[in-house]
Short mmCIF file of C-alpha atoms in Angstrom, two decimals:
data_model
loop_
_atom_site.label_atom_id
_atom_site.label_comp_id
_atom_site.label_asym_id
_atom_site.label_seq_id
_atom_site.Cartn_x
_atom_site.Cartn_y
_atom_site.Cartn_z
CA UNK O 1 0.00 0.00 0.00
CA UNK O 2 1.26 3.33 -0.88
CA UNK O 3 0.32 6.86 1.35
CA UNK O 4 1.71 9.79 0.27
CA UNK O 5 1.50 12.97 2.53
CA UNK O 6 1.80 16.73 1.37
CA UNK O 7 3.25 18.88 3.45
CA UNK O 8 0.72 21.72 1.69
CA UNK O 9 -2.09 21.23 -0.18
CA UNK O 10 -1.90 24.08 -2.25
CA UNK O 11 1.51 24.81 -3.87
CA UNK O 12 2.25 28.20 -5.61
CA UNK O 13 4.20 28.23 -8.87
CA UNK O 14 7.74 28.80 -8.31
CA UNK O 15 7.74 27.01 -4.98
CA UNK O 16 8.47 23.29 -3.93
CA UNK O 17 6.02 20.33 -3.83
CA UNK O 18 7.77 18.60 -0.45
CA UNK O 19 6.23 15.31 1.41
CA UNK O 20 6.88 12.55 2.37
CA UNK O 21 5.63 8.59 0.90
CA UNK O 22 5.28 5.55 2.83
CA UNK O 23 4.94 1.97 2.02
CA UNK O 24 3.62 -1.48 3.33
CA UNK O 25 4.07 -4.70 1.44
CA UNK O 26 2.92 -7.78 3.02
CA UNK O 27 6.31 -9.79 1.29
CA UNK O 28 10.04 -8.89 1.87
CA UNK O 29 10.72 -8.02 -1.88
CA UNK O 30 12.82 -5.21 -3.18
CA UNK O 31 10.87 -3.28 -5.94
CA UNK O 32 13.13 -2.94 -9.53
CA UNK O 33 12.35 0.61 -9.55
CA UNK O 34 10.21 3.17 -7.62
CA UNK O 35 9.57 6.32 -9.37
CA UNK O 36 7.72 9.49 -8.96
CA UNK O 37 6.55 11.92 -11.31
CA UNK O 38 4.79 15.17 -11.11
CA UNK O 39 2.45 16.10 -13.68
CA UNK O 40 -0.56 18.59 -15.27
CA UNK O 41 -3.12 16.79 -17.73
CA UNK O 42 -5.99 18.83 -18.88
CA UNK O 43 -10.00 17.28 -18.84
CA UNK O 44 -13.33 18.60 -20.47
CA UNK O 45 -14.32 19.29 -24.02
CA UNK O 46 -10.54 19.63 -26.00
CA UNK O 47 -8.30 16.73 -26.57
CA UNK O 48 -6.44 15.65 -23.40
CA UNK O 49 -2.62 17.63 -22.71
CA UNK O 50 -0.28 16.49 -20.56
CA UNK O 51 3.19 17.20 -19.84
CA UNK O 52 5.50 15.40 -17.13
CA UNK O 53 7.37 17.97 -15.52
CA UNK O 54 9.68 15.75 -13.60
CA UNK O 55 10.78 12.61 -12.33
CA UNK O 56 12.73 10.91 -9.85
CA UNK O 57 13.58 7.67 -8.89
CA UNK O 58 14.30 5.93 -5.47
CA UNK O 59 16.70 3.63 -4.57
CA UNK O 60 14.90 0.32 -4.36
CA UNK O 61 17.51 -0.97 -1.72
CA UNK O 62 16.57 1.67 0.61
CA UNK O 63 12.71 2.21 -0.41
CA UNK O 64 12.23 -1.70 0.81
CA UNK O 65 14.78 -1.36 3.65
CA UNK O 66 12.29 2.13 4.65
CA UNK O 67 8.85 -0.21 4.72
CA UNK O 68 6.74 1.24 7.21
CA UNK O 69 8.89 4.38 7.45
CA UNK O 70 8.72 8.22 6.02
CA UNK O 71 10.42 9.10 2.69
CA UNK O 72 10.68 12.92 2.02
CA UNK O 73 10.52 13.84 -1.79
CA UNK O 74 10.57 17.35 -3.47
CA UNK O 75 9.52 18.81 -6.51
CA UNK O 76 10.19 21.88 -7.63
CA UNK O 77 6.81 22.93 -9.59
CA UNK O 78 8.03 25.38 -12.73
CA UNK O 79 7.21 29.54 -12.21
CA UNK O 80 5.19 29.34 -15.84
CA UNK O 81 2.73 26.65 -14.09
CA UNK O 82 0.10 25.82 -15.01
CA UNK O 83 -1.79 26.91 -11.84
CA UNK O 84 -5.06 24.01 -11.15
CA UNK O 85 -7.90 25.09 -12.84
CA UNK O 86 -11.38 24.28 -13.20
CA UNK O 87 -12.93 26.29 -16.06
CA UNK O 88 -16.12 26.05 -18.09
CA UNK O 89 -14.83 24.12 -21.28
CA UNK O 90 -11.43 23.14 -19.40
CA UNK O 91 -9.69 21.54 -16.12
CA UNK O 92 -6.15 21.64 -15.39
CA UNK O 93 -5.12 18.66 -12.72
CA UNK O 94 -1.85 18.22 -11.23
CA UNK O 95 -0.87 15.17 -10.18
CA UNK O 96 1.71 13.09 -8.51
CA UNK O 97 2.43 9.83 -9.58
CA UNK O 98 4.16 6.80 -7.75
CA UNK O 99 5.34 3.67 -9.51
CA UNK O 100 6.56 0.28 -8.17
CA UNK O 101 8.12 -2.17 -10.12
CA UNK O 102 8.10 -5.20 -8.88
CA UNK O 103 10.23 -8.04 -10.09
CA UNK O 104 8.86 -11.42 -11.38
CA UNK O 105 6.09 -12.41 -13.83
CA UNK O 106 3.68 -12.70 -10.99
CA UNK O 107 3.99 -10.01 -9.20
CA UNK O 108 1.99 -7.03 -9.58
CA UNK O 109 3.38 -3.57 -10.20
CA UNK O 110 2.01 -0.80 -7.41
CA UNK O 111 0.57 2.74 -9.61
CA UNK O 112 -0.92 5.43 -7.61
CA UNK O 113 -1.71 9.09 -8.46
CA UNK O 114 -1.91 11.50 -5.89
CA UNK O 115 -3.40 14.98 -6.65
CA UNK O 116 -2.95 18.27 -5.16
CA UNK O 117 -3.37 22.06 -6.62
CA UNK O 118 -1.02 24.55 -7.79
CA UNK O 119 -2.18 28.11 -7.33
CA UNK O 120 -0.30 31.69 -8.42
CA UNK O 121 2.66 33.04 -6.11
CA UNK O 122 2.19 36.16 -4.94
CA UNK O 123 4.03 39.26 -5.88
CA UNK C 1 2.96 29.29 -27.72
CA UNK C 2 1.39 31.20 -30.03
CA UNK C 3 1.32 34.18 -28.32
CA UNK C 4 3.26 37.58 -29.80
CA UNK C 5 6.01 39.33 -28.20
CA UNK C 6 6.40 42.64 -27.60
CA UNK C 7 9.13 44.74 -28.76
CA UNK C 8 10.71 46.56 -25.32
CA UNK C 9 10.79 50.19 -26.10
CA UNK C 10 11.67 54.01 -23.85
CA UNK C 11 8.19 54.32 -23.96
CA UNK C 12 6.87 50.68 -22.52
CA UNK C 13 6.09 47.25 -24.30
CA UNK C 14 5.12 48.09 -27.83
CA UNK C 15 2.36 45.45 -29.48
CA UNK C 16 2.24 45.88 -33.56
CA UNK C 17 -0.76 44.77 -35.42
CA UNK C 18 1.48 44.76 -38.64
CA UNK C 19 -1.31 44.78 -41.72
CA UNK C 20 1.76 45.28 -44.07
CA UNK C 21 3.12 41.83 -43.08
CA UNK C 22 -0.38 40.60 -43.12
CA UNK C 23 -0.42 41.64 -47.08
CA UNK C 24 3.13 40.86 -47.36
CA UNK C 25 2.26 37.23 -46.64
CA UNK C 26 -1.45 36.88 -48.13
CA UNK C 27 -0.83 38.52 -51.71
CA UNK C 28 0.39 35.57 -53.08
CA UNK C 29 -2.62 33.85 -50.88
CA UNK C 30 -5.07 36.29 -52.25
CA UNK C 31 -3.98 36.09 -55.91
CA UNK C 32 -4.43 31.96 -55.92
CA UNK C 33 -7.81 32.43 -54.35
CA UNK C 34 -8.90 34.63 -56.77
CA UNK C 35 -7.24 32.44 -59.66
CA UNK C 36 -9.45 29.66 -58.32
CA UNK C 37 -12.85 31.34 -57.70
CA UNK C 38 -12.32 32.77 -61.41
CA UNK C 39 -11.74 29.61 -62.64
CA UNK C 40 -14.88 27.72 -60.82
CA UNK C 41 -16.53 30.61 -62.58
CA UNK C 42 -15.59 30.18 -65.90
CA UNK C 43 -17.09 26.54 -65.74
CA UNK C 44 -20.20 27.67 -64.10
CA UNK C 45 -20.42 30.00 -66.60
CA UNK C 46 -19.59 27.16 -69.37
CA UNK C 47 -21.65 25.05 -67.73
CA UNK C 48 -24.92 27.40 -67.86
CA UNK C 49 -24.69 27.92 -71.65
CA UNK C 50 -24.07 24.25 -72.39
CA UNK C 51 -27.18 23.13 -70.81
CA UNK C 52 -29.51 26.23 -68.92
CA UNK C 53 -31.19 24.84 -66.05
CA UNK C 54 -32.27 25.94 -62.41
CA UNK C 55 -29.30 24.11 -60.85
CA UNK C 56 -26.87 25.50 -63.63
CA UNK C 57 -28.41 29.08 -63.00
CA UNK C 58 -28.50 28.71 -58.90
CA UNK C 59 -24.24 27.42 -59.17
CA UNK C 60 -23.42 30.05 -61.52
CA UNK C 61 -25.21 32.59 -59.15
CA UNK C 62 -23.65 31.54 -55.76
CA UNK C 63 -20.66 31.69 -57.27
CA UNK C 64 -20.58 34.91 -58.66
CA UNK C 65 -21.84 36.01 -55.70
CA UNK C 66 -19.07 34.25 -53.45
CA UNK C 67 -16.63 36.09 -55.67
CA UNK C 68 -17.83 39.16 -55.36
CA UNK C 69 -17.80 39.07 -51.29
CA UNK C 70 -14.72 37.91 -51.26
CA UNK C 71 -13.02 40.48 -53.85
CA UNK C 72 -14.69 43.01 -52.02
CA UNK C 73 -13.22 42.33 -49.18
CA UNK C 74 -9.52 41.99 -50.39
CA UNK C 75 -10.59 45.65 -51.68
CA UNK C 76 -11.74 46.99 -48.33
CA UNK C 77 -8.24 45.48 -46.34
CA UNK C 78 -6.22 46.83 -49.35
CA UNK C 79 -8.00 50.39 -48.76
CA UNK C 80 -7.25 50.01 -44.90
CA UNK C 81 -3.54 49.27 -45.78
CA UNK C 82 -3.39 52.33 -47.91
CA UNK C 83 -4.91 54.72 -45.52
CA UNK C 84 -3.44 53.86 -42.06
CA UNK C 85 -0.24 52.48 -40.70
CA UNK C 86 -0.20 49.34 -38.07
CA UNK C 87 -2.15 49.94 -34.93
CA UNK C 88 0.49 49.95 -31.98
CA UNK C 89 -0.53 49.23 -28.58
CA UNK C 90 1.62 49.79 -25.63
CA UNK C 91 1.87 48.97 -21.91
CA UNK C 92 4.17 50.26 -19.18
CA UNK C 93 4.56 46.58 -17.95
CA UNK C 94 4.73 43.10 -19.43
CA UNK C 95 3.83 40.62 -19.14
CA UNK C 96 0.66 41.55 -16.69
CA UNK C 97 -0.01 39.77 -13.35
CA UNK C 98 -3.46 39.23 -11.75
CA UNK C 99 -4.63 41.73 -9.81
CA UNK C 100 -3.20 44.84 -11.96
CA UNK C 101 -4.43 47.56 -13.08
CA UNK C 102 -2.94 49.58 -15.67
CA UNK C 103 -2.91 51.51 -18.50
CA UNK C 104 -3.31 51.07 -22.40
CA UNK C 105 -2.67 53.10 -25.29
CA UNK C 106 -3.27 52.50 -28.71
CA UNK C 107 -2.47 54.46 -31.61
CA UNK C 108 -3.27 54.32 -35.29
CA UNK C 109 -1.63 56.84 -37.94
CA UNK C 110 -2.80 57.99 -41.21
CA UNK C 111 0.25 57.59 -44.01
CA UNK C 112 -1.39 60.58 -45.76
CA UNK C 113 -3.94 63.40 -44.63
CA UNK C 114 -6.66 63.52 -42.04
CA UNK C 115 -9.42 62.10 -40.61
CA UNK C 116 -12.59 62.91 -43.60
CA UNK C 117 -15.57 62.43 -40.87
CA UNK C 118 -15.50 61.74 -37.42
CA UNK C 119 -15.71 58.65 -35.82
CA UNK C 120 -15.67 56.67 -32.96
CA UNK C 121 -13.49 54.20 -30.86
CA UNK C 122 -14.40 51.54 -28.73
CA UNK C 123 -12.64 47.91 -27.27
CA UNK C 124 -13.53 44.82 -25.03
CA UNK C 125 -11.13 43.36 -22.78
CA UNK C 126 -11.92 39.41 -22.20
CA UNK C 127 -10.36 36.25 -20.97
CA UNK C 128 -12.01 33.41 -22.79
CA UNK C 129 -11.47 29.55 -22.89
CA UNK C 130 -10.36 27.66 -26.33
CA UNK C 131 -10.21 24.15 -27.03
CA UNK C 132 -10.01 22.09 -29.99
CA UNK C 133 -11.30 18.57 -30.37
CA UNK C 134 -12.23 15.53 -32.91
CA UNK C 135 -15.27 14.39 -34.41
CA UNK C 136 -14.70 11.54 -36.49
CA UNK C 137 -12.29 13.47 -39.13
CA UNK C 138 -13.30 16.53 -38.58
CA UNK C 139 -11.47 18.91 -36.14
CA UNK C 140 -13.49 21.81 -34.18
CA UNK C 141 -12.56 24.85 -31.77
CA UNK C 142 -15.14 26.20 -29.20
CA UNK C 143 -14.50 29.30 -27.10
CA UNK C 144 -16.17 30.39 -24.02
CA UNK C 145 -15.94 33.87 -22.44
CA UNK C 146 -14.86 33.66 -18.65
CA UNK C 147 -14.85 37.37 -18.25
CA UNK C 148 -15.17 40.27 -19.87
CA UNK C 149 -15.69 43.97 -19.64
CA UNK C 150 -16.75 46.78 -22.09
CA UNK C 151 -14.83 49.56 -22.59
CA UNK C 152 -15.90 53.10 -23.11
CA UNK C 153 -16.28 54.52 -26.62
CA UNK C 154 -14.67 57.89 -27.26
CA UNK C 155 -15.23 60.54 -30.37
CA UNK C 156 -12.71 61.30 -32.52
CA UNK C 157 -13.11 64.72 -34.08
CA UNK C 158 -12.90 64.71 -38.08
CA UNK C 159 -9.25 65.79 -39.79
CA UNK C 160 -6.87 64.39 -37.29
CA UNK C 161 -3.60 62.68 -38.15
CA UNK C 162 -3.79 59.57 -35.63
CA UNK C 163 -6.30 57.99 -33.44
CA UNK C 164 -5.14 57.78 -29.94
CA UNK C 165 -7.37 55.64 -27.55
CA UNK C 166 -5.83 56.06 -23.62
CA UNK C 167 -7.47 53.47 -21.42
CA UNK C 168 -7.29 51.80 -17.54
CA UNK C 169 -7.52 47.89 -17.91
CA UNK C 170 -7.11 45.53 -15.23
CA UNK C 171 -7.58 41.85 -14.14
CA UNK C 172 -9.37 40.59 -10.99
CA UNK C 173 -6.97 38.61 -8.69
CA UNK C 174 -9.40 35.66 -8.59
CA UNK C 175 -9.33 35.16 -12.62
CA UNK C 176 -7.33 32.79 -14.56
CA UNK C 177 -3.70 33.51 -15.88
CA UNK C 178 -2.69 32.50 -19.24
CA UNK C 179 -2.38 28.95 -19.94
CA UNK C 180 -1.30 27.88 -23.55
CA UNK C 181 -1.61 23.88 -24.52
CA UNK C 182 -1.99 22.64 -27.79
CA UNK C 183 -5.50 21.68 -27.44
CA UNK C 184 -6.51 23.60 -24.35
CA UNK C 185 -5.86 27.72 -23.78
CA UNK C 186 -7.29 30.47 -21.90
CA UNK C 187 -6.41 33.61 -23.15
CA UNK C 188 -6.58 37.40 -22.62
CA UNK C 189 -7.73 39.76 -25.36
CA UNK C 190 -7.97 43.11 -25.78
CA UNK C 191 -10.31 43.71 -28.93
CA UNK C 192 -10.74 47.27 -29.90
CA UNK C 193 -13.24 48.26 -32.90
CA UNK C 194 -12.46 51.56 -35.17
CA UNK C 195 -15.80 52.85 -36.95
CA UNK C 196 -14.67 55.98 -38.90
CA UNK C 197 -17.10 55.98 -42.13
CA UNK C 198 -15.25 56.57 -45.22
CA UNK C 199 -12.01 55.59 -43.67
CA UNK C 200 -11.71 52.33 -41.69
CA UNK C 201 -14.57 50.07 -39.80
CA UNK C 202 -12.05 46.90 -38.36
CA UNK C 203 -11.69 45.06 -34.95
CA UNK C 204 -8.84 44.43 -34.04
CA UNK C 205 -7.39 42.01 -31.52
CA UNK C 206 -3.99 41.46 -29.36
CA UNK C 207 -3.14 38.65 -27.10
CA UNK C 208 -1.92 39.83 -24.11
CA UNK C 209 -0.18 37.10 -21.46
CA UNK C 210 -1.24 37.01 -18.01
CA UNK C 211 1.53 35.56 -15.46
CA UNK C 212 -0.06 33.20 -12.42
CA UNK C 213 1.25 35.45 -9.88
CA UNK C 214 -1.41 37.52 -7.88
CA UNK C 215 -0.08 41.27 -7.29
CA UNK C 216 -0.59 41.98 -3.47
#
């Protein structure tokens, strides 16, 4: 199971995205990779746009060793934005995502998206 | 993304609604349409005294007619190109923030002469919402106004040598910035409509960009 807490639930542009993920798996298996992205998509009447912003990985070693236990991340969201916005024709969502690979055939990879809103800095 | 530039001058940011690169670039675009409407023509016409008939006569008419509308107005822009130079808009600051207020002015010289009757000048100032999506093969844009405000229209006295319009804009701190996607935009316009009879009747339009960054 993965939790992810933000430290704020509203981020201005130009700032950091900090907090801190946390997980529980019921085997002792190191993941192949555990990633997290942050990124805007766009829903409503036009054709979906998305853009990753950025990505970073963990080290699996010490993501399995950290079961149970706080893992700060950061993000630095860009000064352009967007900033979260729900319009009449449009919606702008930000999003984290979190990815576990898992190693084997069997075993199913972990994919969770967090949201939370970016708003504008102020002057 | 798709939104102009303004050139940084003494005076503030300087936005040019260039009608001489506008003919520069659609001469050649102009001249093929015409070659093309002329041509459809000429077989309507052919067509009609081959064999008259209602549909022959109704083709050769909407045609005709098409071609006129569209000749006259390649004549009214070429008229508008003659008589005035580029609008220029400019604005102490750039690019705007929500929550500012500040001034616009917009200028529009004559190349020769003065004013022949008065007329009037008037703009709105909107933030709308474009997208553009698929049906089947066919590709469509909608737009939706968010905001928008009317702005006073002034009288220009008859036999001056520009048309100055001085205005106060600004943008509520709980309204959108700019966002530019490829499918998805919101945008902020400043449209501004010149009515002088025997001398220009346009609207025209600049994209301004709004930063996300609320001025306290």
């Amino acid at each position: 199971m993965i939790q992810v807490k933000f430290d704020h639930s509203k981020v201005p542009v130009g700032s950091d995205l900090t907090g801190v993920i946390r997980w529980h798996s019921d085997k002792n298996t190191v993941p192949k990779k555990v990633t997290l992205s942050i990124k805007w998509r766009t829903e409503g009447r036009g054709e979906t746009d998305r853009e990753v912003i950025e990505t970073m990985q963990i080290d699996p070693d010490h993501f399995a060793l950290s079961q149970g236990e706080d893992i700060p991340f950061s993000f630095a969201i860009p000064r352009e934005g967007p900033v979260t916005y729900n319009g009449r024709l449009i919606r702008v969502l930000w999003s984290m995502t979190v990815f576990i690979d898992m190693p084997g055939v069997f075993r199913k990879d972990e994919k969770q998206d967090f949201t939370f809103n970016v708003i504008p800095r102020h002057a | 993304m798709g939104l102009p530039t303004p050139e940084s001058r003494p005076e503030g940011f300087v936005f040019t609604n260039d009608v001489n690169k506008f003919w520069g670039l659609s001469t050649l675009t102009s001249v093929i349409v015409i070659g093309v409407v002329v041509i459809f023509l000429c077989v309507a016409i052919a067509i009609f005294l081959d064999q008259p008939s209602i549909g022959s006569s109704f083709f050769l008419i909407c045609m005709a007619f098409s071609q006129i509308c569209i000749v006259v107005g390649i004549i009214q822009w070429f008229i508008v190109w003659l008589r005035l130079k580029p609008g220029i808009l400019v604005i102490p600051s750039y690019p705007l923030r929500l929550g500012e207020s500040f001034p616009i002015r917009y200028s529009r010289y004559l190349r020769n002469g003065q004013t022949p009757n008065a007329g009037t000048i008037s703009g709105t100032w909107r933030c709308y919402e474009w997208v553009q999506y698929t049906r089947g093969t066919e590709t469509r844009t909608l737009t939706e106004t968010i905001w928008k405000t009317e702005l006073p229209s002034i009288s220009i006295e008859q036999g001056v040598r520009a048309i100055h319009y001085e205005m106060q804009l600004a943008i509520g701190p709980n309204l959108p910035p700019s966002f530019e996607a490829k499918h998805n935009r919101v945008r902020w316009e400043l449209q501004l409509k010149l009515d002088f009879p025997r001398l220009v009747k346009e609207n025209t339009t600049f994209l301004v960009h709004v930063e996300p960054e609320v001025l306290e």
